[in-house]
Amino acid sequence: MATFWRPGIQQARVDQCPAPSARAAFSAHATAGYVAAQAARVAAGARAAEITSAGSTSNVLAATRASPSQVFPAGPVTATPCAGPVLPVRQFQPMHMVTEWHRPQPRPHLTEAEVKHRIEIGCSPNYHGDPDLRANRSANIPDEDNCSFWITNLPPDVTYTEFLSHIREIGRVFALSMTPSNATTGHETSAAKLVFFELRAAQLFWNRFPKYYSDGLVIRGYRAIIRRNRTKFAEITTLRDATRVVTVSGPASIVNLSTLTKYFQARFYYETDDVINIVEGQTFSVIEYRFSSYRAQAESAYRSITTDANMIANGVKIKYSWDPCDIPKENQFVEQFVQQIEDGVAMGGSESGAVTNPWGLIPSQAEGTDIGGSGAAMNPWR
């Protein structure tokens, strides 16, 4: 059985293949996948440039939204991904943000009355959503119990993946939204709103970066300015197992990057930290989506699949997985990886498929973590 690890980009580990012929076949498979992914990225860029020259701003938005982190994640993908049907929505209706996302017109400015109403109820005066939803109002809690932060002075082109990579070993991320730089409004750097599930995580984050100009959170030379968000957010105690990360498993004709991306994009707006092919088989696949937020993203993905009659009938399953921003538990990487491999073997899908280790464990760091191995796995975060 062939495995992957991720020391920056996924690389093929061919030494576990049973025979030279198998090693050669697997190496060719991985190389073809990498070449295909690179070609797809180039094609997406050329397409965006073509649309730009044609003067269609809305199409450029649609093209660029789908390509960088959602459709072409880092690492090898299958050269010819399985083409499955885009299943229709049956019970779960897409959120309104999906239709807003595809509108070419800019958002209208809020009126003075709308701004005043938002301030009165403890909602951000710049928020364009429904201010009367309880989840959008400021919680009546002390400042020290606030789990929400407003972070400014980030690099102008900072990405979700880059930002999230700097807040490891803290806690589960409930929501993250990025506000890009805008020279026309005088904002030359980016900003982010970060919300944690747990107060423990929020306190750890605040203590790790205690100053406005923090020496701890520096991204490409930009020292982040961290403040508690004025729209307060209380700790969530009812969602112990929920995270921003979901693992989808099922038939390869449905559980593949192309089909799932179209399926999710038709139902809700989202940003990804990473998308990882954990098991790529001819009949069975497992894909992990690391969304930027649990709220309205991972939860929408979970609800979409668990309430879709077609998905259920075809044996597609989804579950929440460990958030890499959380503090890892002992041996959880090995247990989770083994369970995913066993799921693939039970479905007969990993006979000729590739298996990926999404947690970055390389052989020198994780002695005994391979399937069939024994011994305690090292925790790479310590």
Coordinates of C-alpha atoms in Angstrom, one line a residue:
M1 CA 0.0 0.0 0.0
A2 CA 1.4 3.4 -0.9
T3 CA 1.2 6.4 1.4
F4 CA 1.9 10.1 1.2
W5 CA 3.4 12.6 3.6
R6 CA 3.3 16.4 3.5
P7 CA 6.6 18.1 4.2
G8 CA 5.5 21.2 2.3
I9 CA 3.9 19.5 -0.7
Q10 CA 2.7 15.9 -0.9
Q11 CA 5.4 13.5 -2.1
A12 CA 5.1 9.9 -3.1
R13 CA 6.5 7.4 -0.7
V14 CA 7.2 4.4 -3.0
D15 CA 9.3 2.3 -0.6
Q16 CA 6.2 0.6 0.8
C17 CA 5.0 -0.6 -2.6
P18 CA 5.3 -4.4 -2.8
A19 CA 7.3 -4.8 -6.0
P20 CA 9.4 -2.7 -8.4
S21 CA 6.6 -2.8 -11.0
A22 CA 4.2 -1.4 -8.4
R23 CA 6.7 1.3 -7.4
A24 CA 7.1 2.3 -11.0
A25 CA 3.4 2.4 -11.6
F26 CA 2.8 4.4 -8.4
S27 CA 5.6 6.9 -9.3
A28 CA 4.1 7.4 -12.7
H29 CA 0.6 7.9 -11.1
A30 CA 1.9 10.6 -8.7
T31 CA 3.9 12.3 -11.4
A32 CA 1.0 12.4 -13.8
G33 CA -1.2 13.8 -11.0
Y34 CA 1.2 16.6 -10.2
V35 CA 1.6 17.5 -13.9
A36 CA -2.2 17.5 -14.3
A37 CA -2.6 19.8 -11.3
Q38 CA 0.0 22.3 -12.5
A39 CA -1.6 22.3 -16.0
A40 CA -5.0 22.9 -14.5
R41 CA -3.6 25.9 -12.5
V42 CA -2.1 27.4 -15.6
A43 CA -5.3 26.8 -17.5
A44 CA -7.3 28.5 -14.8
G45 CA -5.0 31.6 -14.9
A46 CA -5.2 31.8 -18.6
R47 CA -9.0 31.6 -18.5
A48 CA -9.2 34.4 -15.9
A49 CA -6.9 36.5 -18.1
E50 CA -9.1 35.8 -21.2
I51 CA -12.2 36.9 -19.3
T52 CA -10.5 40.0 -18.0
S53 CA -9.6 41.1 -21.5
A54 CA -13.2 40.5 -22.5
G55 CA -14.2 42.9 -19.7
S56 CA -16.5 40.6 -17.7
T57 CA -15.8 41.5 -14.1
S58 CA -18.4 39.1 -12.7
N59 CA -17.0 36.1 -14.6
V60 CA -13.5 37.0 -13.3
L61 CA -14.8 36.9 -9.8
A62 CA -16.5 33.5 -10.3
A63 CA -13.3 32.1 -12.0
T64 CA -10.9 33.3 -9.4
R65 CA -13.1 32.4 -6.4
A66 CA -13.1 28.7 -7.5
S67 CA -9.6 28.1 -8.5
P68 CA -6.8 29.0 -6.1
S69 CA -7.5 27.0 -2.9
Q70 CA -10.7 25.2 -3.6
V71 CA -10.2 23.4 -6.9
F72 CA -6.5 22.9 -7.0
P73 CA -5.0 22.3 -3.5
A74 CA -1.4 21.6 -2.9
G75 CA -0.2 18.1 -3.8
P76 CA -0.9 15.5 -6.4
V77 CA -4.4 14.8 -7.5
T78 CA -5.6 12.2 -10.0
A79 CA -4.8 13.1 -13.6
T80 CA -8.4 12.3 -14.6
P81 CA -10.6 12.7 -11.6
C82 CA -13.8 10.7 -11.4
A83 CA -16.6 12.4 -13.1
G84 CA -19.7 12.1 -11.0
P85 CA -23.1 13.6 -11.2
V86 CA -23.8 17.0 -9.5
L87 CA -26.5 15.9 -7.2
P88 CA -29.6 18.2 -6.8
V89 CA -30.5 19.9 -3.6
R90 CA -33.4 18.0 -2.0
Q91 CA -33.9 19.1 1.6
F92 CA -31.2 21.6 2.5
Q93 CA -31.6 25.0 0.9
P94 CA -28.4 27.0 0.1
M95 CA -27.7 30.1 2.2
H96 CA -28.5 33.5 0.8
M97 CA -24.8 34.3 0.6
V98 CA -24.5 32.0 -2.5
T99 CA -26.7 34.3 -4.5
E100 CA -25.0 37.4 -3.2
W101 CA -21.6 36.0 -4.1
H102 CA -22.5 35.8 -7.8
R103 CA -24.1 39.2 -8.1
P104 CA -22.0 41.6 -10.2
Q105 CA -23.5 44.7 -8.5
P106 CA -21.6 46.1 -5.4
R107 CA -23.4 46.0 -2.1
P108 CA -25.5 49.1 -1.4
H109 CA -24.3 51.4 1.4
L110 CA -26.2 51.2 4.6
T111 CA -28.4 54.0 5.5
E112 CA -27.9 56.1 8.7
A113 CA -31.0 54.4 10.2
E114 CA -29.5 50.9 9.5
V115 CA -26.2 51.8 11.0
K116 CA -27.8 53.3 14.1
H117 CA -30.0 50.1 14.5
R118 CA -26.9 47.9 14.3
I119 CA -25.0 49.9 16.9
E120 CA -28.1 49.9 19.2
I121 CA -28.4 46.1 19.2
G122 CA -24.6 45.5 19.5
C123 CA -23.9 44.5 15.9
S124 CA -21.1 45.8 13.7
P125 CA -22.2 49.0 11.9
N126 CA -20.5 47.6 8.7
Y127 CA -22.4 44.3 8.8
H128 CA -24.5 43.8 5.7
G129 CA -26.3 40.6 6.8
D130 CA -29.3 40.2 9.1
P131 CA -28.5 42.2 12.2
D132 CA -31.6 40.8 14.0
L133 CA -30.3 37.3 14.1
R134 CA -29.2 36.5 17.7
A135 CA -25.9 35.0 16.4
N136 CA -25.0 38.4 14.9
R137 CA -25.5 40.4 18.0
S138 CA -22.9 41.2 20.6
A139 CA -23.1 39.0 23.6
N140 CA -23.7 40.5 27.0
I141 CA -20.5 39.3 28.6
P142 CA -17.4 40.8 30.2
D143 CA -14.5 41.6 27.8
E144 CA -12.4 38.8 29.3
D145 CA -15.0 36.3 28.2
N146 CA -15.1 37.4 24.6
C147 CA -14.0 34.7 22.2
S148 CA -13.8 37.0 19.1
F149 CA -10.8 39.1 18.0
W150 CA -10.2 41.8 15.4
I151 CA -6.8 41.5 13.8
T152 CA -5.3 44.2 11.6
N153 CA -2.0 45.1 9.9
L154 CA -1.8 41.7 8.0
P155 CA -0.1 41.4 4.6
P156 CA -2.2 42.8 1.8
D157 CA -2.3 39.5 0.0
V158 CA -2.5 37.2 3.1
T159 CA -4.4 34.0 2.5
Y160 CA -6.5 31.9 4.8
T161 CA -4.0 29.1 4.8
E162 CA -1.1 31.4 5.6
F163 CA -3.0 33.1 8.5
L164 CA -4.2 29.8 10.0
S165 CA -0.7 28.3 9.9
H166 CA 0.4 30.9 12.5
I167 CA -2.3 30.0 15.1
R168 CA -1.6 26.3 15.7
E169 CA -1.9 24.6 19.1
I170 CA -4.5 27.0 20.4
G171 CA -8.1 25.7 19.9
R172 CA -10.9 25.1 17.5
V173 CA -11.7 27.9 15.1
F174 CA -15.4 28.7 15.0
A175 CA -15.2 31.4 12.3
L176 CA -12.6 33.3 10.3
S177 CA -13.3 36.0 7.8
M178 CA -10.6 38.0 6.0
T179 CA -11.0 41.6 4.8
P180 CA -8.5 42.3 2.0
S181 CA -6.6 45.5 1.6
N182 CA -8.2 48.3 -0.3
A183 CA -6.1 51.2 -1.4
T184 CA -9.1 53.3 -2.5
T185 CA -10.4 53.4 1.1
G186 CA -6.9 53.9 2.6
H187 CA -6.6 50.3 3.9
E188 CA -3.3 49.2 2.6
T189 CA -3.2 46.0 4.8
S190 CA -5.6 43.2 5.4
A191 CA -7.6 42.4 8.5
A192 CA -9.3 39.3 10.0
K193 CA -12.1 38.5 12.4
L194 CA -11.2 35.4 14.3
V195 CA -13.7 33.6 16.6
F196 CA -12.9 30.5 18.8
F197 CA -15.4 27.9 20.1
E198 CA -13.9 27.9 23.6
L199 CA -13.0 30.5 26.1
R200 CA -9.9 28.5 27.0
A201 CA -8.7 28.9 23.4
A202 CA -9.5 32.6 23.3
Q203 CA -7.6 33.2 26.5
L204 CA -4.6 31.2 25.2
F205 CA -4.6 33.3 22.0
W206 CA -4.8 36.5 23.9
N207 CA -2.0 35.5 26.3
R208 CA 0.2 34.4 23.5
F209 CA -0.2 37.7 21.7
P210 CA -0.9 40.1 24.6
K211 CA 0.1 43.5 23.0
Y212 CA -1.5 45.5 20.3
Y213 CA 1.7 45.4 18.4
S214 CA 2.6 41.8 19.0
D215 CA 6.0 40.4 18.5
G216 CA 4.5 36.9 18.5
L217 CA 2.2 37.2 15.5
V218 CA 4.3 38.3 12.6
I219 CA 3.5 37.3 9.0
R220 CA 6.0 38.2 6.4
G221 CA 7.3 41.1 8.5
Y222 CA 3.9 42.5 9.2
R223 CA 3.3 42.8 13.0
A224 CA -0.4 42.1 13.7
I225 CA -2.4 44.4 15.8
I226 CA -4.8 42.3 17.9
R227 CA -7.8 43.6 19.7
R228 CA -10.9 42.0 21.2
N229 CA -13.7 42.4 18.8
R230 CA -16.3 45.0 19.8
T231 CA -19.0 42.5 18.7
K232 CA -18.6 40.1 21.6
F233 CA -19.0 36.4 21.2
A234 CA -19.6 34.0 24.1
E235 CA -18.1 30.5 24.4
I236 CA -20.1 27.7 22.7
T237 CA -20.5 24.7 25.1
T238 CA -23.0 22.7 23.1
L239 CA -20.8 21.7 20.0
R240 CA -18.1 19.6 21.6
D241 CA -17.4 17.6 18.4
A242 CA -17.9 20.2 15.7
T243 CA -15.0 21.7 13.9
R244 CA -14.2 23.6 10.7
V245 CA -12.9 20.4 9.2
V246 CA -15.0 17.6 7.6
T247 CA -14.0 14.3 6.1
V248 CA -16.2 12.9 3.3
S249 CA -16.1 9.3 2.3
G250 CA -18.0 7.2 -0.3
P251 CA -18.0 6.1 -3.9
A252 CA -15.2 7.6 -6.0
S253 CA -17.7 8.7 -8.6
I254 CA -19.1 11.2 -6.1
V255 CA -16.4 11.7 -3.6
N256 CA -13.8 13.4 -5.8
L257 CA -12.5 16.9 -5.9
S258 CA -14.4 18.0 -9.0
T259 CA -17.8 16.7 -8.0
L260 CA -17.7 17.8 -4.3
T261 CA -16.4 21.2 -5.1
K262 CA -19.3 21.8 -7.5
Y263 CA -21.7 20.3 -5.0
F264 CA -20.6 22.6 -2.2
Q265 CA -20.3 25.7 -4.3
A266 CA -23.9 25.3 -5.4
R267 CA -25.0 25.4 -1.8
F268 CA -22.9 27.8 0.2
Y269 CA -20.0 30.3 0.0
Y270 CA -16.8 29.0 1.5
E271 CA -13.0 29.5 1.7
T272 CA -10.6 26.7 2.3
D273 CA -7.5 26.3 4.3
D274 CA -6.7 23.0 2.5
V275 CA -8.3 20.1 0.7
I276 CA -6.7 16.7 1.0
N277 CA -7.3 13.5 -0.8
I278 CA -6.8 11.0 2.0
V279 CA -7.8 7.9 0.1
E280 CA -7.9 7.8 -3.7
G281 CA -9.3 4.5 -4.9
Q282 CA -11.0 3.3 -8.1
T283 CA -14.2 2.6 -6.2
F284 CA -13.9 4.4 -2.8
S285 CA -12.4 7.8 -1.8
V286 CA -11.9 9.9 1.3
I287 CA -11.4 13.7 1.1
E288 CA -10.8 16.1 3.9
Y289 CA -12.1 19.7 3.6
R290 CA -10.4 22.2 5.9
F291 CA -12.8 25.1 5.7
S292 CA -11.9 28.5 7.1
S293 CA -14.9 28.4 9.4
Y294 CA -17.3 26.0 11.1
R295 CA -20.0 28.6 11.0
A296 CA -21.9 28.6 7.6
Q297 CA -19.2 26.5 6.0
A298 CA -18.3 23.2 7.6
E299 CA -21.7 23.1 9.2
S300 CA -23.4 23.7 5.9
A301 CA -21.3 21.0 4.2
Y302 CA -22.3 18.5 7.0
R303 CA -26.0 19.5 6.8
S304 CA -26.0 19.3 3.0
I305 CA -24.8 15.8 2.8
T306 CA -26.6 14.4 5.9
T307 CA -30.0 15.7 4.6
D308 CA -29.5 14.8 0.9
A309 CA -31.5 11.7 0.0
N310 CA -29.3 11.0 -3.0
M311 CA -26.1 11.3 -1.0
I312 CA -27.4 9.0 1.7
A313 CA -28.6 6.4 -0.9
N314 CA -25.2 6.3 -2.5
G315 CA -23.4 5.7 0.7
V316 CA -21.7 9.1 1.1
K317 CA -20.8 9.8 4.7
I318 CA -19.4 13.0 6.3
K319 CA -18.0 13.6 9.8
Y320 CA -16.2 16.3 11.6
S321 CA -12.5 15.9 12.0
W322 CA -9.7 17.4 14.1
D323 CA -8.9 21.1 13.5
P324 CA -5.1 21.5 13.0
C325 CA -5.4 24.8 15.0
D326 CA -6.5 22.8 18.1
I327 CA -4.2 21.3 20.6
P328 CA -3.6 17.7 19.5
K329 CA -4.5 14.8 21.8
E330 CA -2.2 11.9 22.3
N331 CA -2.2 9.3 19.5
Q332 CA -5.2 10.9 17.8
F333 CA -3.3 11.2 14.5
V334 CA -2.6 7.4 14.3
E335 CA -6.1 6.4 15.4
Q336 CA -7.8 8.7 12.9
F337 CA -5.5 7.7 10.1
V338 CA -5.9 4.0 10.8
Q339 CA -9.7 4.4 10.9
Q340 CA -9.7 6.1 7.5
I341 CA -7.6 3.4 6.0
E342 CA -9.8 0.7 7.4
D343 CA -12.8 2.4 6.0
G344 CA -11.2 2.4 2.6
V345 CA -10.2 -1.3 2.8
A346 CA -13.7 -2.3 3.9
M347 CA -15.1 -0.7 0.8
G348 CA -12.5 -2.3 -1.4
G349 CA -11.3 1.1 -2.6
S350 CA -7.7 1.2 -1.6
E351 CA -6.5 -1.8 -3.6
S352 CA -5.0 0.4 -6.3
G353 CA -5.5 3.8 -4.7
A354 CA -3.1 6.2 -3.0
V355 CA -3.4 7.0 0.7
T356 CA -2.5 10.4 2.1
N357 CA -1.3 11.4 5.6
P358 CA -2.9 14.8 6.1
W359 CA -1.2 15.7 9.4
G360 CA 2.4 16.1 8.1
L361 CA 3.8 13.1 9.8
I362 CA 7.0 12.0 8.0
P363 CA 8.7 8.7 8.7
S364 CA 11.4 10.2 10.9
Q365 CA 8.8 12.0 13.0
A366 CA 6.2 9.2 13.4
E367 CA 8.0 5.9 14.0
G368 CA 5.4 3.1 14.0
T369 CA 2.6 5.1 12.5
D370 CA 2.4 3.2 9.3
I371 CA -0.3 0.6 8.8
G372 CA 0.8 -2.6 10.4
G373 CA 3.5 -0.9 12.5
S374 CA 3.7 -0.9 16.3
G375 CA 4.9 1.5 18.9
A376 CA 3.9 5.0 20.1
A377 CA 3.7 7.8 17.5
M378 CA 5.5 11.0 18.2
N379 CA 3.5 14.1 18.4
P380 CA 5.0 16.5 15.8
W381 CA 3.5 19.6 17.5
R382 CA 5.6 19.1 20.6

